[in-house]
CSV table of C-alpha atoms in Angstrom, one decimal:
chain,number,residue,atom,x,y,z
A,1,MET,CA,-18.0,2.0,-25.5
A,2,LEU,CA,-17.1,-0.1,-22.3
A,3,LEU,CA,-16.8,0.5,-19.3
A,4,ALA,CA,-15.2,-1.0,-16.3
A,5,CYS,CA,-18.2,-2.2,-12.9
A,6,ARG,CA,-16.7,-1.0,-9.5
A,7,ARG,CA,-19.1,-2.6,-6.9
A,8,ALA,CA,-19.0,0.0,-4.0
A,9,PRO,CA,-16.4,-2.1,-1.7
A,10,ARG,CA,-18.2,-3.6,1.4
A,11,PHE,CA,-15.2,-2.9,3.9
A,12,CYS,CA,-15.1,1.2,4.0
A,13,ALA,CA,-15.8,2.5,6.4
A,14,ALA,CA,-17.0,5.6,6.5
A,15,ALA,CA,-20.9,4.3,6.0
A,16,ALA,CA,-23.2,7.6,5.0
A,17,GLY,CA,-25.5,9.0,7.5
A,18,SER,CA,-28.9,7.8,8.0
A,19,GLY,CA,-30.2,11.5,6.2
A,20,GLY,CA,-28.3,10.0,3.5
A,21,ALA,CA,-30.8,10.4,0.0
A,22,ALA,CA,-32.1,6.7,-0.8
A,23,ARG,CA,-31.3,6.2,-4.6
A,24,LEU,CA,-28.1,6.2,-5.8
A,25,PRO,CA,-26.3,8.3,-8.6
A,26,GLU,CA,-25.3,6.5,-11.9
A,27,VAL,CA,-21.7,7.3,-12.1
A,28,ASN,CA,-19.7,6.9,-15.0
A,29,ILE,CA,-16.0,8.0,-14.7
A,30,TYR,CA,-13.9,8.9,-18.2
A,31,GLN,CA,-9.6,8.2,-16.1
A,32,TYR,CA,-6.4,7.5,-16.6
A,33,GLU,CA,-5.5,5.1,-14.1
A,34,ILE,CA,-2.7,6.6,-11.9
A,35,CYS,CA,-3.7,10.0,-12.5
A,36,PRO,CA,-3.9,10.9,-8.6
A,37,TYR,CA,-7.3,13.2,-9.2
A,38,CYS,CA,-8.8,9.8,-11.1
A,39,ASN,CA,-8.2,8.4,-7.9
A,40,LYS,CA,-9.6,10.4,-5.9
A,41,VAL,CA,-12.4,10.6,-7.1
A,42,LYS,CA,-12.4,7.1,-7.2
A,43,ALA,CA,-11.7,6.4,-3.1
A,44,PHE,CA,-14.7,9.0,-2.4
A,45,LEU,CA,-17.4,7.3,-4.9
A,46,ASP,CA,-15.9,4.0,-2.7
A,47,TRP,CA,-15.8,5.7,0.6
A,48,GLN,CA,-19.6,7.0,0.3
A,49,GLN,CA,-20.6,3.2,-1.0
A,50,VAL,CA,-21.4,4.9,-4.4
A,51,PRO,CA,-20.8,2.2,-7.8
A,52,TYR,CA,-19.3,4.0,-10.2
A,53,LYS,CA,-18.0,2.2,-14.1
A,54,THR,CA,-14.5,4.1,-15.3
A,55,MET,CA,-13.4,4.0,-18.9
A,56,ASP,CA,-9.5,4.1,-19.0
A,57,VAL,CA,-8.9,6.7,-22.1
A,58,ASN,CA,-5.8,6.5,-24.8
A,59,PRO,CA,-3.2,8.9,-23.3
A,60,LEU,CA,-1.9,9.2,-26.4
A,61,THR,CA,-5.2,9.6,-28.9
A,62,LYS,CA,-7.7,11.4,-26.4
A,63,GLY,CA,-10.4,8.5,-28.3
A,64,GLY,CA,-12.0,8.0,-25.3
A,65,ILE,CA,-13.6,12.0,-25.1
A,66,ARG,CA,-13.9,12.9,-28.0
A,67,PHE,CA,-17.3,14.0,-27.4
A,68,SER,CA,-15.5,16.6,-24.8
A,69,LYS,CA,-14.4,19.8,-27.3
A,70,ASP,CA,-13.6,22.3,-24.7
A,71,TYR,CA,-12.9,20.3,-21.8
A,72,ARG,CA,-9.0,17.5,-23.0
A,73,LYS,CA,-8.3,16.5,-19.0
A,74,VAL,CA,-9.4,13.1,-17.3
A,75,PRO,CA,-11.0,12.7,-15.0
A,76,ILE,CA,-14.5,13.8,-16.6
A,77,ALA,CA,-18.3,12.3,-15.5
A,78,PHE,CA,-21.1,11.4,-16.4
A,79,ILE,CA,-23.6,11.5,-13.1
A,80,ASP,CA,-27.1,10.6,-13.7
A,81,GLY,CA,-25.9,11.6,-17.6
A,82,VAL,CA,-24.8,15.3,-16.3
A,83,GLN,CA,-20.7,16.2,-18.0
A,84,VAL,CA,-18.9,17.3,-14.5
A,85,ASN,CA,-14.8,17.8,-15.2
A,86,ASP,CA,-12.5,18.8,-12.6
A,87,SER,CA,-11.8,16.2,-9.2
A,88,ALA,CA,-13.2,19.5,-7.0
A,89,GLU,CA,-16.0,19.9,-9.5
A,90,ILE,CA,-17.0,15.6,-9.7
A,91,ILE,CA,-17.0,15.9,-5.8
A,92,LYS,CA,-19.0,18.7,-4.9
A,93,LYS,CA,-21.5,17.7,-6.6
A,94,LEU,CA,-21.6,13.9,-5.4
A,95,VAL,CA,-21.6,15.3,-2.4
A,96,GLU,CA,-24.7,17.6,-3.7
A,97,VAL,CA,-26.4,14.6,-5.6
A,98,LEU,CA,-26.1,12.2,-2.8
A,99,GLY,CA,-27.4,14.8,0.5
A,100,ARG,CA,-25.7,12.8,3.3
A,101,ASP,CA,-25.2,16.0,6.2
A,102,SER,CA,-21.7,14.9,7.1
A,103,VAL,CA,-20.1,15.0,4.3
A,104,THR,CA,-21.6,18.1,2.8
A,105,GLU,CA,-20.2,19.7,6.7
A,106,GLN,CA,-16.8,17.8,5.5
A,107,LEU,CA,-17.6,19.7,2.5
A,108,ALA,CA,-17.1,23.2,4.7
A,109,ASP,CA,-14.4,22.6,7.1
A,110,PRO,CA,-12.2,25.0,6.5
A,111,GLU,CA,-9.4,22.6,8.5
A,112,ILE,CA,-10.4,19.9,6.1
A,113,ASN,CA,-10.0,22.1,2.9
A,114,LYS,CA,-6.9,23.3,3.9
A,115,TRP,CA,-5.7,19.5,3.4
A,116,VAL,CA,-8.4,18.3,0.2
A,117,ASP,CA,-6.0,21.6,-1.1
A,118,TRP,CA,-2.8,20.4,-0.2
A,119,THR,CA,-2.9,17.0,-2.0
A,120,ASP,CA,-4.2,18.8,-5.2
A,121,LYS,CA,-1.5,21.5,-5.0
A,122,LYS,CA,1.8,20.1,-3.3
A,123,LEU,CA,0.8,16.3,-3.2
A,124,SER,CA,-0.4,16.1,-6.2
A,125,VAL,CA,2.5,17.3,-7.7
A,126,LEU,CA,5.5,15.7,-6.4
A,127,LEU,CA,4.1,12.7,-7.6
A,128,PHE,CA,4.3,12.7,-10.9
A,129,PRO,CA,8.1,14.0,-10.3
A,130,ASN,CA,8.6,10.8,-9.1
A,131,LEU,CA,7.3,9.0,-10.4
A,132,THR,CA,8.7,9.5,-14.0
A,133,ARG,CA,12.6,10.2,-13.0
A,134,THR,CA,13.8,7.6,-14.9
A,135,PHE,CA,13.0,7.0,-18.8
A,136,THR,CA,12.7,3.0,-17.3
A,137,GLU,CA,10.1,3.9,-14.2
A,138,SER,CA,8.4,6.5,-16.4
A,139,PHE,CA,7.9,2.3,-18.6
A,140,GLU,CA,7.2,1.6,-15.7
A,141,ALA,CA,4.7,3.3,-14.8
A,142,PHE,CA,2.8,3.0,-17.6
A,143,GLY,CA,2.5,-0.3,-17.4
A,144,TYR,CA,-1.3,-0.5,-16.3
A,145,ILE,CA,-1.8,0.4,-20.3
A,146,MET,CA,-1.6,-3.0,-21.1
A,147,ALA,CA,-4.3,-5.0,-18.9
A,148,ILE,CA,-7.0,-2.5,-20.3
A,149,PRO,CA,-9.0,-4.7,-21.9
A,150,HIS,CA,-11.1,-2.4,-25.0
A,151,MET,CA,-7.2,-1.6,-26.6
A,152,TRP,CA,-5.1,-3.2,-28.9
A,153,LEU,CA,-2.9,-4.9,-28.7
A,154,PRO,CA,-0.1,-3.2,-31.1
A,155,MET,CA,-1.7,1.0,-29.7
A,156,LYS,CA,-0.8,-0.2,-25.7
A,157,MET,CA,2.4,-0.9,-26.7
A,158,VAL,CA,2.8,2.8,-28.9
A,159,ASN,CA,1.4,3.9,-25.5
A,160,ARG,CA,3.5,2.6,-23.0
A,161,LEU,CA,7.0,3.2,-25.2
A,162,VAL,CA,5.8,6.8,-26.1
A,163,GLY,CA,4.0,7.9,-23.3
A,164,GLY,CA,6.5,6.2,-21.5
A,165,TRP,CA,9.3,8.6,-23.4
A,166,ALA,CA,6.6,11.6,-22.8
A,167,MET,CA,6.0,11.7,-19.5
A,168,TRP,CA,9.5,10.8,-18.9
A,169,MET,CA,11.0,15.1,-20.7
A,170,ALA,CA,7.9,17.2,-19.1
A,171,ASN,CA,10.4,16.1,-15.5
A,172,ASP,CA,13.2,18.7,-15.9
A,173,LYS,CA,9.8,21.2,-16.8
A,174,ILE,CA,7.5,19.9,-14.0
A,175,ARG,CA,10.6,20.3,-11.8
A,176,LYS,CA,11.7,23.2,-12.6
A,177,LYS,CA,7.8,24.8,-12.8
A,178,TYR,CA,7.4,23.5,-9.3
A,179,ASN,CA,10.9,24.5,-8.0
A,180,ILE,CA,11.1,21.0,-7.7
A,181,GLU,CA,14.7,20.3,-6.1
A,182,ASP,CA,14.9,16.4,-4.7
A,183,GLU,CA,11.8,15.0,-5.5
A,184,ARG,CA,12.3,12.1,-3.3
A,185,GLU,CA,13.6,14.2,-0.6
A,186,ASP,CA,10.4,16.7,-1.2
A,187,LEU,CA,8.3,14.1,-1.2
A,188,LEU,CA,9.2,12.5,2.1
A,189,ARG,CA,8.4,15.7,4.1
A,190,CYS,CA,5.8,16.3,1.8
A,191,ILE,CA,4.7,12.5,3.3
A,192,ASP,CA,5.5,14.0,7.0
A,193,GLU,CA,3.7,16.6,6.6
A,194,TRP,CA,0.9,14.5,7.4
A,195,THR,CA,2.5,11.8,9.7
A,196,VAL,CA,2.9,15.4,12.1
A,197,GLU,CA,-1.1,16.1,11.7
A,198,LEU,CA,-2.2,12.9,12.3
A,199,SER,CA,-0.1,12.8,15.3
A,200,ALA,CA,-1.4,15.6,16.9
A,201,LYS,CA,-5.0,14.8,16.4
A,202,GLY,CA,-3.9,12.3,18.2
A,203,GLY,CA,-6.3,9.9,16.4
A,204,THR,CA,-6.0,7.0,13.8
A,205,PHE,CA,-7.2,9.6,10.5
A,206,HIS,CA,-7.7,12.7,10.5
A,207,GLY,CA,-11.1,12.6,10.9
A,208,GLY,CA,-10.9,10.7,14.8
A,209,SER,CA,-12.2,6.9,14.7
A,210,LYS,CA,-13.4,7.5,11.5
A,211,PRO,CA,-12.1,9.1,7.9
A,212,ASP,CA,-12.8,12.2,7.2
A,213,LEU,CA,-12.9,13.5,3.8
A,214,ALA,CA,-9.4,14.4,3.9
A,215,ASP,CA,-7.9,11.3,5.8
A,216,VAL,CA,-9.3,10.1,1.5
A,217,ALA,CA,-8.5,13.5,-0.7
A,218,VAL,CA,-4.1,11.3,0.9
A,219,LEU,CA,-4.8,8.5,1.7
A,220,PHE,CA,-6.4,7.0,-2.5
A,221,GLU,CA,-4.3,10.3,-3.9
A,222,VAL,CA,-1.6,8.3,-2.9
A,223,ASN,CA,-2.8,4.8,-4.7
A,224,SER,CA,-1.9,7.0,-8.3
A,225,PHE,CA,1.8,6.2,-6.8
A,226,GLU,CA,0.9,2.4,-5.8
A,227,ARG,CA,-0.5,1.1,-9.1
A,228,SER,CA,1.7,3.0,-10.9
A,229,GLY,CA,3.9,-0.4,-9.7
A,230,ASN,CA,5.9,2.4,-7.6
A,231,ASN,CA,5.3,0.9,-4.6
A,232,ARG,CA,8.1,-1.5,-3.5
A,233,GLY,CA,6.0,-3.3,-1.0
A,234,SER,CA,2.8,-3.4,-3.5
A,235,PHE,CA,1.1,-7.2,-4.1
A,236,PHE,CA,-1.8,-5.3,-5.9
A,237,VAL,CA,-3.1,-8.4,-8.9
A,238,GLY,CA,-3.8,-5.4,-11.6
A,239,ASP,CA,-7.2,-6.4,-11.7
A,240,GLU,CA,-9.8,-3.6,-11.6
A,241,THR,CA,-12.5,-6.5,-9.9
A,242,LEU,CA,-10.6,-6.4,-6.9
A,243,VAL,CA,-11.1,-4.6,-3.4
A,244,ARG,CA,-8.6,-2.1,-2.9
A,245,ASP,CA,-5.9,-3.5,-0.4
A,246,PRO,CA,-6.9,0.7,1.2
A,247,HIS,CA,-10.3,-0.9,2.4
A,248,VAL,CA,-9.8,-3.2,4.3
A,249,LEU,CA,-7.2,-0.8,6.5
A,250,MET,CA,-9.8,1.7,6.5
A,251,ALA,CA,-12.4,-1.1,7.7
A,252,THR,CA,-10.4,-2.5,10.3
A,253,GLU,CA,-8.9,1.0,11.7
A,254,VAL,CA,-5.6,-0.3,10.6
A,255,ALA,CA,-3.5,3.1,11.0
A,256,PRO,CA,-2.7,3.4,7.1
A,257,VAL,CA,-0.2,5.8,7.4
A,258,MET,CA,1.9,2.8,8.8
A,259,VAL,CA,0.7,0.7,5.7
A,260,LEU,CA,-0.6,2.4,2.4
A,261,LEU,CA,2.5,5.2,1.8
A,262,PRO,CA,4.2,4.6,-0.8
A,263,PHE,CA,7.8,2.7,-0.6
A,264,LEU,CA,10.2,4.2,-2.2
A,265,LYS,CA,13.7,3.6,-4.2
A,266,GLY,CA,16.1,5.9,-3.4
A,267,GLN,CA,19.6,6.4,-4.3
A,268,ASP,CA,23.0,8.4,-4.3
A,269,ALA,CA,25.7,8.1,-5.4
A,270,ASN,CA,27.1,4.9,-2.8
A,271,GLN,CA,25.1,2.6,-2.1
A,272,SER,CA,20.6,2.0,-2.9
A,273,ARG,CA,18.3,2.1,-0.3
A,274,PHE,CA,15.4,1.4,0.1
A,275,VAL,CA,13.5,4.0,2.6
A,276,SER,CA,9.2,3.6,3.5
A,277,LEU,CA,7.4,6.0,5.7
A,278,THR,CA,8.1,2.9,8.7
A,279,ASP,CA,11.8,3.4,8.2
A,280,ILE,CA,11.2,7.0,8.6
A,281,ILE,CA,9.8,6.7,11.8
A,282,LEU,CA,11.8,4.3,13.1
A,283,GLY,CA,14.3,6.8,13.6
A,284,ALA,CA,16.3,5.1,10.0
A,285,SER,CA,17.0,8.7,8.6
A,286,SER,CA,17.9,10.6,10.9
A,287,ALA,CA,16.0,14.0,9.6
A,288,TYR,CA,12.8,12.0,11.3
A,289,GLY,CA,13.6,11.0,14.3
A,290,ASP,CA,11.3,13.5,16.4
A,291,CYS,CA,9.0,10.5,15.1
A,292,ARG,CA,9.3,8.0,17.3
A,293,ASP,CA,6.0,9.3,19.5
A,294,SER,CA,3.8,9.3,16.9
A,295,PHE,CA,4.9,5.7,15.9
A,296,LYS,CA,4.6,5.3,19.3
A,297,HIS,CA,0.6,5.4,18.6
A,298,MET,CA,0.0,4.5,15.8
A,299,VAL,CA,1.5,0.6,17.0
A,300,SER,CA,-1.0,0.9,19.8
A,301,VAL,CA,-3.7,1.4,17.3
A,302,CYS,CA,-2.3,-1.8,14.7
A,303,ARG,CA,-1.6,-4.4,17.7
A,304,ASP,CA,-5.3,-3.5,18.6
A,305,SER,CA,-6.2,-3.8,15.0
A,306,ILE,CA,-5.2,-7.1,14.4
A,307,VAL,CA,-7.2,-9.9,15.1
A,308,LYS,CA,-10.2,-7.6,13.9
A,309,GLN,CA,-8.2,-7.4,10.1
A,310,LEU,CA,-7.8,-11.5,10.5
A,311,GLU,CA,-11.6,-11.7,10.8
A,312,CYS,CA,-11.7,-9.2,7.7
A,313,ILE,CA,-9.1,-10.6,5.5
A,314,CYS,CA,-11.4,-13.8,6.2
A,315,GLU,CA,-14.7,-12.9,5.0
A,316,VAL,CA,-13.1,-11.3,1.9
A,317,LYS,CA,-14.1,-14.8,0.4
A,318,ALA,CA,-17.9,-14.0,0.7
A,319,LEU,CA,-17.6,-11.5,-0.7
A,320,PRO,CA,-20.7,-11.0,-3.6
A,321,GLY,CA,-20.5,-11.2,-6.9
A,322,GLY,CA,-17.0,-11.8,-9.1
A,323,SER,CA,-15.4,-15.1,-9.6
A,324,GLU,CA,-14.1,-17.4,-7.8
A,325,ALA,CA,-10.5,-16.7,-8.4
A,326,GLY,CA,-10.4,-12.7,-8.2
A,327,GLN,CA,-11.8,-13.6,-4.4
A,328,GLU,CA,-8.7,-15.7,-3.8
A,329,LYS,CA,-7.3,-13.3,-5.1
A,330,VAL,CA,-7.9,-11.1,-3.1
A,331,TYR,CA,-8.0,-13.3,0.7
A,332,ARG,CA,-3.6,-14.0,-0.8
A,333,PHE,CA,-3.2,-10.2,-1.8
A,334,SER,CA,-5.1,-9.4,1.6
A,335,VAL,CA,-3.0,-11.8,3.2
A,336,GLU,CA,0.8,-10.8,2.4
A,337,ARG,CA,0.3,-7.4,3.3
A,338,LEU,CA,-0.4,-8.2,6.0
A,339,VAL,CA,2.1,-10.7,6.6
A,340,ALA,CA,4.6,-7.6,4.4
A,341,TRP,CA,3.3,-5.2,6.3
A,342,LEU,CA,4.2,-7.1,10.4
A,343,ALA,CA,7.7,-8.4,8.8
A,344,VAL,CA,8.5,-4.5,7.9
A,345,VAL,CA,7.1,-3.3,10.9
A,346,VAL,CA,9.6,-4.5,13.6
A,347,ARG,CA,12.3,-3.7,11.7
A,348,LYS,CA,15.3,-1.1,13.5
A,349,THR,CA,17.1,0.2,9.9
A,350,VAL,CA,17.5,0.0,6.6
A,351,ALA,CA,20.8,-0.9,7.3
A,352,GLU,CA,19.5,-4.1,9.2
A,353,ALA,CA,16.5,-5.2,6.8
A,354,GLN,CA,19.4,-5.3,3.9
A,355,SER,CA,21.3,-7.7,5.3
A,356,SER,CA,18.9,-9.9,6.4
A,357,GLY,CA,18.0,-10.7,2.5
A,358,LEU,CA,14.5,-10.5,3.4
A,359,TYR,CA,12.8,-7.4,1.4
A,360,PHE,CA,9.0,-9.0,2.1
A,361,THR,CA,9.3,-7.7,-1.4
A,362,GLU,CA,10.8,-10.8,-2.9
A,363,VAL,CA,7.4,-12.7,-2.5
A,364,GLY,CA,6.1,-10.4,-5.7
A,365,ASP,CA,8.8,-11.4,-8.0
A,366,CYS,CA,8.7,-15.5,-7.3
A,367,ALA,CA,8.9,-17.5,-10.6
A,368,THR,CA,7.0,-20.3,-8.9
A,369,ASP,CA,4.0,-21.5,-6.3
A,370,GLU,CA,7.0,-22.7,-4.7
A,371,MET,CA,10.2,-21.0,-4.0
A,372,ARG,CA,6.1,-17.7,-3.0
A,373,GLN,CA,5.5,-20.3,-0.6
A,374,ASP,CA,9.4,-20.0,0.6
A,375,ARG,CA,9.7,-16.6,0.7
A,376,LEU,CA,6.1,-16.6,3.4
A,377,THR,CA,8.0,-19.2,4.8
A,378,ARG,CA,10.9,-17.3,5.2
A,379,PHE,CA,9.0,-14.3,6.2
A,380,MET,CA,6.8,-16.2,9.2
A,381,CYS,CA,10.6,-17.3,10.9
A,382,GLU,CA,11.5,-13.9,11.5
A,383,LEU,CA,8.0,-12.4,12.5
A,384,CYS,CA,7.7,-15.0,15.5
A,385,TYR,CA,11.6,-14.5,16.1
A,386,HIS,CA,10.3,-10.5,16.7
A,387,PHE,CA,6.5,-10.9,17.4
A,388,ALA,CA,6.3,-14.9,19.5
A,389,LEU,CA,8.0,-13.8,22.9
A,390,ASN,CA,4.7,-10.6,22.9
A,391,ASP,CA,2.6,-12.1,20.3
A,392,GLY,CA,2.7,-15.7,19.2
A,393,GLU,CA,-1.1,-16.3,18.3
A,394,ILE,CA,-1.4,-13.3,16.5
A,395,VAL,CA,1.8,-15.3,14.8
A,396,GLU,CA,0.1,-18.1,14.1
A,397,LYS,CA,-2.9,-17.2,12.8
A,398,VAL,CA,-1.1,-15.5,10.4
A,399,ALA,CA,0.8,-18.8,9.6
A,400,LYS,CA,-2.9,-21.0,9.5
A,401,ARG,CA,-4.3,-18.5,6.5
A,402,LEU,CA,-1.0,-19.0,4.4
A,403,ASN,CA,-0.5,-22.6,5.5
A,404,VAL,CA,2.6,-22.6,5.9
A,405,ASP,CA,5.0,-24.5,8.9
A,406,ILE,CA,6.7,-22.1,10.5
A,407,SER,CA,7.3,-25.4,12.7
A,408,GLN,CA,10.0,-26.2,10.3
A,409,SER,CA,11.6,-22.9,10.1
A,410,LEU,CA,12.9,-22.3,12.8
A,411,ILE,CA,16.0,-22.8,14.1
A,412,PRO,CA,17.3,-22.7,18.1
A,413,SER,CA,18.3,-19.9,20.3
A,414,PRO,CA,21.9,-20.2,20.5
A,415,THR,CA,21.9,-20.3,24.2
A,416,LYS,CA,20.0,-23.6,24.5
A,417,LYS,CA,22.9,-26.5,23.4
A,418,ALA,CA,22.3,-28.8,20.7
A,419,ILE,CA,21.8,-32.3,21.7
A,420,SER,CA,24.9,-34.6,21.4
A,421,ALA,CA,24.3,-36.9,18.5
A,422,PRO,CA,24.3,-41.3,18.9
A,423,PRO,CA,27.9,-42.0,18.7
A,424,GLY,CA,28.5,-43.5,15.4
A,425,SER,CA,26.8,-41.0,13.5
A,426,ALA,CA,28.9,-38.4,12.8
A,427,ALA,CA,30.7,-39.7,10.3
A,428,ILE,CA,27.4,-40.7,8.7
A,429,ASN,CA,26.0,-37.4,9.1
A,430,GLN,CA,30.0,-36.0,7.4
A,431,LYS,CA,29.8,-37.8,4.4
A,432,ARG,CA,26.1,-36.7,3.5
A,433,SER,CA,26.0,-33.2,4.7
A,434,ARG,CA,27.6,-30.6,1.8
A,435,PRO,CA,30.0,-27.8,2.9
A,436,SER,CA,28.3,-25.5,1.0
A,437,GLU,CA,25.5,-26.5,2.8
A,438,ALA,CA,26.5,-25.6,6.0
A,439,LYS,CA,27.8,-23.1,5.1
A,440,LYS,CA,24.3,-21.9,3.9
A,441,VAL,CA,22.4,-22.9,7.1
A,442,ASP,CA,25.0,-20.8,9.3
A,443,ALA,CA,24.5,-18.1,7.2
A,444,LYS,CA,21.2,-17.9,7.6
A,445,ARG,CA,21.0,-18.7,11.7
A,446,ALA,CA,23.6,-15.9,11.4
A,447,ARG,CA,20.4,-13.5,9.7
A,448,LEU,CA,18.2,-14.7,12.2
A,449,GLU,CA,20.2,-14.2,15.2
A,450,GLN,CA,21.0,-9.9,14.5
A,451,ALA,CA,17.4,-10.5,13.1
A,452,ALA,CA,16.3,-11.5,17.4
A,453,LYS,CA,19.1,-9.2,19.0
A,454,GLY,CA,17.5,-5.7,16.8
A,455,CYS,CA,13.8,-7.3,18.2
A,456,LYS,CA,15.2,-5.8,21.8
A,457,LYS,CA,16.6,-2.5,21.1
A,458,ILE,CA,12.9,-2.5,20.0
A,459,SER,CA,11.0,-4.3,22.6
A,460,SER,CA,10.2,-1.5,24.3
A,461,PHE,CA,7.4,0.1,22.7
A,462,PHE,CA,5.7,-3.2,22.6
A,463,THR,CA,6.0,-4.1,25.7
A,464,LYS,CA,4.5,-1.0,26.4
A,465,VAL,CA,1.2,-1.7,25.0
A,466,PRO,CA,-0.9,-3.8,26.4
A,467,SER,CA,-1.5,-6.7,24.0
A,468,LYS,CA,-5.4,-7.6,22.1
A,469,LYS,CA,-7.2,-10.6,24.2
């Protein structure tokens, strides 16, 4: 039986207490890659730095769990050879086996249990209908099947087609069962509950300066949505051996809510609009305008952590084991995610993001390395317009990590007078330039000027927070 091995991530922020057990249990998990309950169990193991192996179960035949006659769901875990069913029971068993006092206390905390139950009974329920609104989205959600190494190719194709269709057909049934009218809006409101809770706590995480069991349950359960492909801001390469982006963020204590929650695409009668938690906090939606204080708090946390995150990204290359190519993918993914996050967080409204034409999701859609590099260069250009005055050094560091020459991308400020051309050069330039190219340059300049104006509107959010030196 083929099992994919997962090392315990090196970057977990919540290390076990000194009273933890010296010997780590042997853990095997039977899973669906996009199952939120499976992701919650893996999140707990990652958090506690416990190595584990995974086995992807065939969703149609359930062939991988034929040994389990009475229980035909996932996750199923074998902990030191003992079968344990259901995510909640698996976590309880792991806490018992590990014997770590800090986690045992958290498991008995009513406040933490309230949010753990909230993820199971509310958040997880809303993820399924958001994954399966259309057949296209359901088909996309089953894309992880194609990366399962032990499954025969025809079986992969059948699973993706039939499984996607079955999930799509079950959407209405689930919505009626849980009385879900608008799955997108309900999910956004559900996410907002968590955001308000973090804001009330006044810390980076629910647990304060370090994540607790509630943080792990919420943030990594949402990872099932990201792994399905519905997170439009995801650069995840689909390799099970890679360190996931949340680990880097947890290690650097950057406010994870700003990045990990899904980048949702909403459809209405008149237009297609992109909505993320960042957009909500920035007030792009009037219904969530009261989240500005929460945003200010997150900005203060993030600004103090950007340099630390860059250092952490550089350390990714030093991960023990694994191929050099795999480590390089982790490094590129982490850096690109940072750049993408910076590009989005400075935008004021969805409309400005659309008009700029610089969606960070374009980077993942590039067909060639040259196109990819060009998109990243344009992101750096926009970042400089927004951050150069107060955070030019940080932008420079990001550019250096990406090997991007931002000096060639910047367009002179419109307030500066253009240098007059030498006599006789005008005619030559006119002959060489094409009208279409001139229009493109003008359009690009206009977009960047608009981005600069948008930056002034939110400058108060940044100038009040001291930069980290």
